[in-house]
Coordinates of C-alpha atoms in Angstrom, one line a residue:
M1 CA -8.2 6.4 -101.3
S2 CA -9.9 6.5 -97.9
T3 CA -10.3 9.4 -95.4
N4 CA -9.2 9.5 -92.1
I5 CA -12.0 9.9 -89.5
T6 CA -10.9 11.9 -86.5
L7 CA -12.6 11.6 -83.2
D8 CA -12.9 15.4 -83.8
D9 CA -15.0 14.6 -86.9
F10 CA -17.1 13.1 -84.7
Y11 CA -18.0 15.1 -82.0
K12 CA -18.8 18.2 -84.9
L13 CA -21.1 15.4 -86.3
F14 CA -22.8 14.7 -82.9
Q15 CA -22.8 18.3 -81.6
E16 CA -24.4 19.3 -85.5
S17 CA -27.0 16.3 -85.1
E18 CA -27.6 17.6 -82.2
R19 CA -28.4 21.2 -83.1
Q20 CA -30.8 20.0 -86.0
R21 CA -32.3 18.0 -83.3
Q22 CA -33.1 20.7 -80.9
E23 CA -33.8 23.5 -83.9
T24 CA -36.6 20.8 -85.6
E25 CA -37.9 20.9 -82.1
R26 CA -37.8 25.0 -81.3
I27 CA -39.3 25.4 -84.9
L28 CA -42.4 22.7 -84.1
Q29 CA -43.4 24.1 -81.3
Q30 CA -43.2 27.5 -82.5
S31 CA -45.3 26.3 -85.2
W32 CA -47.9 25.0 -82.5
E33 CA -48.1 28.3 -80.7
Q34 CA -48.7 30.0 -83.8
S35 CA -51.7 27.8 -84.7
R36 CA -53.4 27.9 -81.3
L37 CA -53.1 31.9 -80.8
A38 CA -54.2 31.9 -84.7
L39 CA -57.5 30.0 -83.5
E40 CA -58.4 31.6 -80.4
Q41 CA -58.1 35.3 -82.6
S42 CA -60.7 33.4 -85.2
Q43 CA -62.6 32.5 -82.3
L44 CA -62.5 36.4 -80.4
A45 CA -63.4 37.4 -84.1
W46 CA -66.7 35.4 -84.3
E47 CA -67.8 36.4 -80.9
Q48 CA -67.1 40.3 -81.6
R49 CA -68.7 40.2 -84.6
L50 CA -72.0 38.0 -83.4
A51 CA -71.6 40.8 -80.7
Q52 CA -72.1 44.0 -83.3
E53 CA -74.4 41.8 -85.1
A54 CA -76.5 41.5 -81.8
A55 CA -76.1 44.6 -80.7
A56 CA -77.1 46.1 -84.4
R57 CA -80.5 44.5 -84.5
L58 CA -81.2 45.5 -80.9
Q59 CA -81.3 49.2 -82.6
T60 CA -83.4 48.3 -85.4
Q61 CA -85.4 46.6 -82.7
Q62 CA -85.4 49.9 -80.5
D63 CA -86.0 51.9 -83.7
W64 CA -88.9 49.7 -85.3
E65 CA -91.1 49.4 -81.9
Q66 CA -90.4 53.5 -81.4
K67 CA -91.5 53.6 -85.0
L68 CA -94.2 51.5 -84.1
A69 CA -94.8 53.6 -80.8
Q70 CA -95.8 56.3 -83.2
E71 CA -97.8 54.3 -85.4
K72 CA -98.9 52.1 -82.9
A73 CA -103.3 53.0 -84.0
A74 CA -102.5 52.3 -87.5
R75 CA -99.8 49.6 -87.3
E76 CA -100.3 47.6 -84.3
Q77 CA -101.2 44.3 -86.4
Q78 CA -98.8 44.3 -89.4
L79 CA -95.9 45.1 -86.6
A80 CA -96.8 42.3 -84.3
Q81 CA -96.6 39.8 -88.0
E82 CA -93.0 41.7 -88.9
K83 CA -91.8 41.6 -85.5
A84 CA -92.6 37.6 -84.8
V85 CA -91.0 37.3 -89.0
R86 CA -87.9 39.2 -87.7
E87 CA -87.5 37.1 -84.3
Q88 CA -88.0 33.9 -86.5
Q89 CA -85.5 35.2 -89.0
L90 CA -82.8 36.2 -86.4
A91 CA -83.5 33.5 -84.8
Q92 CA -82.7 31.2 -87.8
E93 CA -79.4 33.3 -88.3
K94 CA -78.4 32.9 -85.1
V95 CA -78.3 29.6 -85.2
A96 CA -76.7 29.1 -88.4
R97 CA -74.0 30.8 -87.2
E98 CA -73.2 29.1 -84.0
Q99 CA -73.3 25.4 -86.0
Q100 CA -71.0 27.8 -88.9
L101 CA -68.8 28.3 -86.2
A102 CA -69.0 25.0 -84.6
E103 CA -68.2 23.2 -88.0
E104 CA -64.9 25.7 -88.4
K105 CA -64.3 24.9 -84.9
T106 CA -64.2 21.5 -85.1
A107 CA -62.4 22.2 -88.9
R108 CA -59.4 24.0 -87.6
E109 CA -58.8 21.5 -84.8
Q110 CA -59.0 18.6 -86.3
Q111 CA -56.1 20.2 -89.1
L112 CA -54.6 21.0 -85.9
A113 CA -54.6 17.4 -84.2
E114 CA -53.5 16.0 -87.8
E115 CA -50.4 18.9 -88.0
K116 CA -49.7 18.0 -84.5
T117 CA -49.7 14.3 -84.9
A118 CA -47.6 15.2 -88.9
R119 CA -44.7 17.3 -86.6
E120 CA -44.6 13.9 -84.0
Q121 CA -43.9 11.9 -86.7
Q122 CA -41.8 13.7 -88.3
L123 CA -39.7 14.3 -84.2
A124 CA -39.9 10.5 -84.2
R125 CA -38.3 9.7 -87.7
R126 CA -35.9 12.5 -87.0
E127 CA -35.2 10.9 -83.4
A128 CA -34.8 7.7 -84.9
E129 CA -32.2 8.7 -87.3
W130 CA -30.1 10.4 -84.4
D131 CA -30.8 7.5 -82.8
R132 CA -29.1 5.4 -85.9
S133 CA -26.8 7.7 -86.1
Q134 CA -25.6 7.7 -82.2
R135 CA -25.1 4.0 -82.9
E136 CA -23.2 4.0 -86.3
W137 CA -21.1 7.3 -84.4
E138 CA -20.7 5.0 -81.0
K139 CA -19.5 2.2 -82.9
Q140 CA -16.9 4.1 -85.0
Y141 CA -16.0 5.6 -82.3
Q142 CA -15.2 2.0 -80.6
A143 CA -13.0 1.1 -83.6
L144 CA -11.2 3.8 -83.4
T145 CA -10.1 4.2 -79.6
A146 CA -9.1 0.6 -81.0
V147 CA -6.8 2.0 -83.3
V148 CA -5.6 4.8 -80.7
D149 CA -4.8 1.9 -78.3
R150 CA -2.9 0.0 -80.4
T151 CA -1.4 2.8 -82.1
S152 CA -0.4 3.9 -77.9
R153 CA 1.1 0.2 -77.1
G154 CA 3.2 0.2 -80.6
I155 CA 4.6 4.1 -79.8
D156 CA 5.6 2.8 -75.9
G157 CA 7.7 0.7 -77.5
L158 CA 8.8 2.2 -79.7
N159 CA 9.8 5.3 -77.4
G160 CA 11.4 2.6 -75.4
R161 CA 13.9 1.1 -77.7
W162 CA 14.6 4.9 -78.7
G163 CA 15.3 5.6 -75.5
K164 CA 17.8 2.9 -74.9
F165 CA 19.6 3.9 -78.9
V166 CA 20.2 7.1 -77.2
E167 CA 21.7 5.7 -73.9
N168 CA 23.9 3.4 -75.8
F169 CA 24.9 6.3 -78.2
V170 CA 26.1 8.5 -75.6
E171 CA 27.5 6.3 -72.8
P172 CA 31.2 5.8 -74.9
A173 CA 31.7 8.9 -75.5
V174 CA 31.1 10.5 -71.4
V175 CA 34.5 9.4 -70.1
R176 CA 36.1 11.2 -72.8
L177 CA 33.9 14.1 -72.1
F178 CA 34.3 14.8 -68.2
Q179 CA 37.6 13.5 -68.1
A180 CA 38.5 16.9 -70.7
R181 CA 36.4 19.0 -68.4
G182 CA 38.8 18.1 -65.5
I183 CA 36.9 15.7 -63.7
P184 CA 38.4 12.2 -63.9
V185 CA 35.6 9.6 -64.3
T186 CA 36.7 6.3 -65.8
E187 CA 33.7 3.7 -65.8
T188 CA 30.3 4.1 -66.8
A189 CA 27.5 1.9 -66.1
Q190 CA 23.4 2.3 -67.4
R191 CA 20.5 2.1 -65.3
V192 CA 21.6 2.4 -62.2
K193 CA 18.7 1.5 -59.6
Q194 CA 18.5 1.8 -56.3
T195 CA 15.4 0.8 -54.6
R196 CA 14.8 2.9 -50.6
G197 CA 11.2 3.8 -49.7
E198 CA 10.0 7.1 -50.8
F199 CA 14.0 7.8 -52.6
A200 CA 13.8 5.1 -55.2
M201 CA 15.6 6.1 -58.3
E202 CA 17.3 5.2 -61.1
I203 CA 20.1 6.9 -63.1
D204 CA 20.5 6.0 -67.0
I205 CA 24.0 6.9 -67.2
L206 CA 25.9 6.9 -63.9
A207 CA 30.2 7.8 -64.5
E208 CA 32.5 7.7 -61.6
N209 CA 35.9 7.2 -60.0
G210 CA 36.9 6.6 -57.0
D211 CA 35.5 9.9 -54.8
V212 CA 33.6 11.3 -58.1
A213 CA 30.6 10.6 -59.6
V214 CA 28.4 12.1 -62.6
A215 CA 24.8 11.1 -63.1
V216 CA 23.3 11.5 -66.3
E217 CA 20.1 12.0 -67.6
V218 CA 19.5 10.9 -70.9
K219 CA 16.0 12.1 -72.9
S220 CA 15.6 11.4 -76.7
H221 CA 13.2 15.0 -76.3
L222 CA 15.2 16.9 -73.9
T223 CA 12.0 19.2 -72.0
Q224 CA 12.4 21.8 -68.8
D225 CA 10.3 19.6 -67.0
A226 CA 12.3 17.0 -67.7
V227 CA 15.3 18.8 -66.2
D228 CA 13.1 19.8 -63.2
E229 CA 12.7 16.1 -62.7
F230 CA 16.2 15.3 -62.9
L231 CA 16.9 18.4 -60.5
G232 CA 14.8 16.4 -57.2
N233 CA 16.7 13.3 -58.1
L234 CA 20.2 15.6 -57.3
V235 CA 18.6 16.7 -54.4
N236 CA 17.7 12.9 -53.6
F237 CA 20.7 10.8 -54.6
K238 CA 22.7 10.4 -52.0
R239 CA 20.1 9.4 -49.9
A240 CA 18.7 7.0 -52.9
F241 CA 22.8 6.2 -52.6
P242 CA 24.5 5.9 -49.5
K243 CA 27.3 4.6 -50.6
Y244 CA 28.4 7.8 -52.7
Q245 CA 27.8 10.1 -49.3
A246 CA 31.5 10.7 -49.4
Y247 CA 31.7 11.2 -53.5
Q248 CA 31.7 14.1 -54.9
I249 CA 28.3 14.1 -57.3
Y250 CA 27.5 16.3 -60.6
G251 CA 24.4 16.6 -63.1
A252 CA 24.3 16.3 -67.0
V253 CA 21.4 16.2 -69.2
A254 CA 21.3 14.5 -72.8
G255 CA 19.1 14.7 -75.6
I256 CA 18.9 14.5 -79.3
D257 CA 16.0 16.7 -79.7
I258 CA 16.6 19.5 -77.1
D259 CA 13.4 22.6 -76.4
K260 CA 14.4 25.9 -77.5
G261 CA 16.2 27.6 -74.5
V262 CA 16.3 24.2 -72.3
D263 CA 19.7 24.3 -72.4
R264 CA 20.6 27.6 -71.1
Y265 CA 17.9 26.8 -68.3
A266 CA 20.1 23.7 -67.5
Y267 CA 23.3 25.7 -67.7
R268 CA 21.8 27.7 -65.2
Q269 CA 20.6 24.8 -62.7
G270 CA 24.6 23.5 -63.2
L271 CA 23.8 21.1 -65.4
F272 CA 26.3 19.9 -68.1
V273 CA 24.4 19.4 -71.4
I274 CA 25.3 16.8 -73.8
R275 CA 24.0 17.6 -77.4
Q276 CA 24.5 15.4 -80.7
S277 CA 27.0 17.1 -83.0
G278 CA 27.4 14.8 -86.1
D279 CA 28.0 10.9 -86.0
T280 CA 28.7 11.7 -81.8
V281 CA 28.2 13.9 -79.0
E282 CA 29.3 16.8 -77.1
L283 CA 29.2 18.8 -74.1
A284 CA 27.2 21.9 -75.1
N285 CA 28.4 24.5 -72.4
N286 CA 31.6 26.4 -72.7
P287 CA 35.3 25.8 -71.3
Q288 CA 34.2 28.8 -68.3
F289 CA 31.2 26.7 -66.7
R290 CA 31.4 25.4 -63.1
P291 CA 28.9 22.7 -62.2
T292 CA 27.0 22.4 -59.2
P293 CA 27.9 19.9 -56.9
W294 CA 25.5 17.7 -55.1

């Protein structure tokens, strides 16, 4: 049994991939900085060591010179030979130390270069993997978008057919319901349309006789927004339908599914509310209700 993959799943996958890529870049940069600092500290330590050794040797030389000054007559020739030997030894040691330091520096730089190359290769592989993941995600997103579009078109068609069904369910009871409330309508019509500039309008069900009419807005799912929109239509009803200028116009909203509190909201606006009752419909307003005329 397959698991449905949602757009949110893909978006989370994209976010996790991006976070891992950024974390990898941060770790690689931190490693590079640590290696560079370690090299600089190593070089500084060698330089300090050379300075200390040079200072120590200078002190030794000064001690020898002081001793030679005291024993100059007896050891002048011997001191010259020892000094020459010592200077040669120091030069050799210095050359050896400098060579060693240069070799260590070269080796360290080579190691850092290899580590940098390895990190760059690793980063390149991760970027390539991310690119593949991104392309795969885009293909899956396009496929999902196509499914959503097809589903939306199907739902739109279903909503239209469901709305027509609800109108056909409500219309047969309209005359009976309003006559029982003292509004003597005798005939009904569905989808009454008028196009008159800015006052273009469509009424789902219009019940009327010679001087009174009830405009009914039918919704499978009745919301407060739908009520507010219908109230706006009632305000402009006579401008959209001038032939009803002399009529007493009332408004009603009908719904199979009504949001909580929307029926009371509609009452307070002076509207009748038609709701489902078993196999038929009924007016939800109490007998004392007085509708608002438009």
